[in-house]
mmCIF file of C-alpha atoms in Angstrom:
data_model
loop_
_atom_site.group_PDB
_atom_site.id
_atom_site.type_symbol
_atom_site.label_atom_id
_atom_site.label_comp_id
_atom_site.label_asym_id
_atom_site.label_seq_id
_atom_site.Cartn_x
_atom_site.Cartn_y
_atom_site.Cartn_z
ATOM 1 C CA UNK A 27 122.885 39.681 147.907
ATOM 2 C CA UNK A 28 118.989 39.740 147.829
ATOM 3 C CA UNK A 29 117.494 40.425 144.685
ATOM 4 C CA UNK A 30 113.878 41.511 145.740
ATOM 5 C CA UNK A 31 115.517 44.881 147.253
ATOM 6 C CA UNK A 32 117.289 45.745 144.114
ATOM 7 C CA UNK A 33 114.204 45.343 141.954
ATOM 8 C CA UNK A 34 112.233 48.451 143.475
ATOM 9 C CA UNK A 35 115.138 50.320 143.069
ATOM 10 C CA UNK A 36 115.056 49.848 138.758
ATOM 11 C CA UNK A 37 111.249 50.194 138.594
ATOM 12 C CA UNK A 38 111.775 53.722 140.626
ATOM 13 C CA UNK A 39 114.117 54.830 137.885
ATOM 14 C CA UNK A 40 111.936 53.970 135.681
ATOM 15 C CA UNK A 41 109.212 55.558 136.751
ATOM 16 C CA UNK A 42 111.268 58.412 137.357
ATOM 17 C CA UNK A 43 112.611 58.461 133.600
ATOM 18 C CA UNK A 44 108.873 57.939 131.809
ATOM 19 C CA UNK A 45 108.122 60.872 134.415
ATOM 20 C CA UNK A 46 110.810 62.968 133.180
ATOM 21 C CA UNK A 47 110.082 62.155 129.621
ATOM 22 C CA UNK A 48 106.453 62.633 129.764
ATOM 23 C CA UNK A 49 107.424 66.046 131.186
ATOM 24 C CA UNK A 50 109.501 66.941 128.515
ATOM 25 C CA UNK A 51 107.050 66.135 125.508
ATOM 26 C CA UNK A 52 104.364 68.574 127.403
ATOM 27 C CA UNK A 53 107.254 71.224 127.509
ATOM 28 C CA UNK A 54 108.081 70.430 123.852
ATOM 29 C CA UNK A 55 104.254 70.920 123.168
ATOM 30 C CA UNK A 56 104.026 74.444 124.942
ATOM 31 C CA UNK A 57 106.768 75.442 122.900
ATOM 32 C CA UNK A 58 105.480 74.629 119.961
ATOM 33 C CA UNK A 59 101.861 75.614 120.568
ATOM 34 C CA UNK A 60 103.772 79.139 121.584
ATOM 35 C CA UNK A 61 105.943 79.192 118.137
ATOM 36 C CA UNK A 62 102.837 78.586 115.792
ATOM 37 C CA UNK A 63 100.775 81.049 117.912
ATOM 38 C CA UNK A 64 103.443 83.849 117.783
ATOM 39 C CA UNK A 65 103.617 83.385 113.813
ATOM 40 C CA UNK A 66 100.107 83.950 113.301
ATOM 41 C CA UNK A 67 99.545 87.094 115.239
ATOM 42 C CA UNK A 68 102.988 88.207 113.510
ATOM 43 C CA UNK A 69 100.308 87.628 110.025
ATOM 44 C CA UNK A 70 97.985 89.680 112.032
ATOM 45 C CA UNK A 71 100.740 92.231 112.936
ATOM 46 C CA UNK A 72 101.844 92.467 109.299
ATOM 47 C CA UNK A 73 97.987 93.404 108.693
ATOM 48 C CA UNK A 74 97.642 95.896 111.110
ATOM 49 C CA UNK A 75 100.549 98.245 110.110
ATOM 50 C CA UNK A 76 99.593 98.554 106.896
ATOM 51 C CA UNK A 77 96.133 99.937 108.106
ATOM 52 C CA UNK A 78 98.533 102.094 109.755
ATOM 53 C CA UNK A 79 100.726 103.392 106.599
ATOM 54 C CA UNK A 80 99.805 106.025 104.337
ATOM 55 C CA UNK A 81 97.808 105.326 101.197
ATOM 56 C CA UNK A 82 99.486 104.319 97.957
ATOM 57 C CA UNK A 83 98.634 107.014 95.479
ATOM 58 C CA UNK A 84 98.367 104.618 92.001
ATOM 59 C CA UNK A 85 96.980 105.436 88.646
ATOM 60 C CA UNK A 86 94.608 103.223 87.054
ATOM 61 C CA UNK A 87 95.431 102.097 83.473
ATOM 62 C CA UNK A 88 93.016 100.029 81.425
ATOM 63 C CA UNK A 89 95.598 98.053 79.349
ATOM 64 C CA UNK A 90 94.252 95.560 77.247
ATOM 65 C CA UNK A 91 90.692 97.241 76.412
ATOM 66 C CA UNK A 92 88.111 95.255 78.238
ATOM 67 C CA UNK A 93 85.161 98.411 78.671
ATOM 68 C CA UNK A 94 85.239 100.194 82.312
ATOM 69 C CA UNK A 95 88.430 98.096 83.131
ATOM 70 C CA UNK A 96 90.130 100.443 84.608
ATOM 71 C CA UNK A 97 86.982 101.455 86.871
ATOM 72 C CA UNK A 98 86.350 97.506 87.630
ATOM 73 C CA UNK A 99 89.808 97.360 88.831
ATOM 74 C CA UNK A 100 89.771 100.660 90.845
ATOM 75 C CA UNK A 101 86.334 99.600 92.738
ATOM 76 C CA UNK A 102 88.529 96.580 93.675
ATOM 77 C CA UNK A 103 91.375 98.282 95.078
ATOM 78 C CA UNK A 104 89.268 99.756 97.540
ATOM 79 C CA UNK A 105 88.907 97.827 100.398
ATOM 80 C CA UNK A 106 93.170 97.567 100.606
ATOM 81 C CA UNK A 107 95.128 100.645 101.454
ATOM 82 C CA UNK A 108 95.178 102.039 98.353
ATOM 83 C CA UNK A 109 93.850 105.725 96.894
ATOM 84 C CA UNK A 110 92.977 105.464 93.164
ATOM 85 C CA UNK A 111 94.253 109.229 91.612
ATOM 86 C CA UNK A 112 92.824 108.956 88.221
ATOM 87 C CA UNK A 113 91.295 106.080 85.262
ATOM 88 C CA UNK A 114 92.760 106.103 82.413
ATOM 89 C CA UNK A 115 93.495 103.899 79.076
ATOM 90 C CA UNK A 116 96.233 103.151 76.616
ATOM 91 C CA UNK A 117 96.682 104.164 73.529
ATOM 92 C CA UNK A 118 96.623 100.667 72.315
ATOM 93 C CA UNK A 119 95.492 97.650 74.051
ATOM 94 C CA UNK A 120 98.340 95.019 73.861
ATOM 95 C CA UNK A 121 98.708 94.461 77.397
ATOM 96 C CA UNK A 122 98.317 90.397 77.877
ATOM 97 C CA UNK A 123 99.464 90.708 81.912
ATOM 98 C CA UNK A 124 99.392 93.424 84.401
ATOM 99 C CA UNK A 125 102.149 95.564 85.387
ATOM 100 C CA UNK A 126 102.927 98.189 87.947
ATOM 101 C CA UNK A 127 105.311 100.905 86.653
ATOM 102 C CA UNK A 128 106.731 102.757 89.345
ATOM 103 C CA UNK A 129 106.932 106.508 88.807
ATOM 104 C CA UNK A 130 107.560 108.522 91.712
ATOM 105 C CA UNK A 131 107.618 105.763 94.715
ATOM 106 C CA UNK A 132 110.005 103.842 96.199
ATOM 107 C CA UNK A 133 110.598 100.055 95.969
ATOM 108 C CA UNK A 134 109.243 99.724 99.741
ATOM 109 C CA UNK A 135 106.120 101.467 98.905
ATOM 110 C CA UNK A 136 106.135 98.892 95.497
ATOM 111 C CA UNK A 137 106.607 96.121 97.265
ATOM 112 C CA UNK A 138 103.814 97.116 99.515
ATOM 113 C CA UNK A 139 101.628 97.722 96.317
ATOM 114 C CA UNK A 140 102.936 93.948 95.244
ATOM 115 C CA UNK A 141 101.563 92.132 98.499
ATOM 116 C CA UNK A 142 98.148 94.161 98.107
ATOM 117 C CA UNK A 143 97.731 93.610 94.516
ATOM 118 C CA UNK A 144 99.238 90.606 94.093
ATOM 119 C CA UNK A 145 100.733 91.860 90.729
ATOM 120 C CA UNK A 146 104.700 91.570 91.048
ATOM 121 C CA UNK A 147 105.167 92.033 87.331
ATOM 122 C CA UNK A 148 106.709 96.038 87.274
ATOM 123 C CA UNK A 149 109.147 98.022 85.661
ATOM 124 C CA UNK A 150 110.679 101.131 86.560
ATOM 125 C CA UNK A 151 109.432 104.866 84.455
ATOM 126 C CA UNK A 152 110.352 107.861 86.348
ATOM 127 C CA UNK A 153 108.484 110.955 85.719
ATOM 128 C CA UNK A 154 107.862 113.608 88.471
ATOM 129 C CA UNK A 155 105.152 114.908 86.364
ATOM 130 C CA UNK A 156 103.002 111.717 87.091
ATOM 131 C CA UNK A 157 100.015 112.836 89.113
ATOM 132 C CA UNK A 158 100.654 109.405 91.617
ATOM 133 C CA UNK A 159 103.658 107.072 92.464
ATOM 134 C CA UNK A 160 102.275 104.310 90.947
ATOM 135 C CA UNK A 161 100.847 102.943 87.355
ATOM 136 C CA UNK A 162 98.676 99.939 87.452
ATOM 137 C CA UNK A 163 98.536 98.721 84.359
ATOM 138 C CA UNK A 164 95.649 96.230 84.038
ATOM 139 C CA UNK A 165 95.940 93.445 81.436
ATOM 140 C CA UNK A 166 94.070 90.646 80.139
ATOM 141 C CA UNK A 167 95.164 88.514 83.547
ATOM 142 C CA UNK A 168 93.043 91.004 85.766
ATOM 143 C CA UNK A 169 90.697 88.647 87.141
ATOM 144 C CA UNK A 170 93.796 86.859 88.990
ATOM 145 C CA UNK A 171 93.858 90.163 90.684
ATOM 146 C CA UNK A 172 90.096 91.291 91.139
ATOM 147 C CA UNK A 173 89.428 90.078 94.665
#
């Protein structure tokens, strides 16, 4: 048996299998340039359809205070899909963090309100005499949620 003519024969399959594996590591990399580009525009997807929802109706409630608070807080809400409905303040000013109290809306719309805000303290006050779905009380944390 001559050994020269086999020799060929091992360096073709060897060219063939780096050719094959070099093949599949570019198809791996399309895929997973494709994955990572499909989860960001799903970000920018998720940020689009909210510019597409219908304002959140929310109440403005200076809670621990601080003067024009509530106003501070309101002009901040502005820029997100959010319609302020009224200012107000509490009776007493004992409010350390912020709180949403959900009045009319639904816990969709809250957790909505949540993502925008950031606040995800919130408790649950029913009242269909509330002029808005929302309460935002503002505490003494509000400058982790001025943006």
């Amino acid at each position: 048996m001559d050994l020269t003519t086999q020799e060929p024969q091992n360096n073709l399959t060897s060219k063939r299998t780096k050719l094959i594996i070099a093949i599949s590591v570019v198809i791996v990399l399309i895929v997973i340039i494709a994955i990572i580009k499909g989860l960001s525009s799903k970000s920018d997807h998720a940020h689009r359809t909210e510019n597409g929802m219908p304002a959140l109706k929310v109440v403005v409630t200076n809670g621990c205070g601080y003067d024009k608070l509530a106003s501070e807080f309101a002009e901040s809400l502005n820029k997100k899909n959010i319609e302020v409905v009224e200012l107000t303040d509490t009776p007493k000013p004992i409010y350390d963090k912020s709180i949403i109290v959900v009045r009319k809306g639904d816990m969709q719309d809250l957790q909505r309100l949540q993502t925008m805000t950031g606040i995800t303290r919130y408790t649950v006050a029913r009242s269909d005499e509330f002029p808005a779905d929302f309460e935002i009380i503002v505490g003494k944390d509000y400058e982790d949620f001025i943006k």
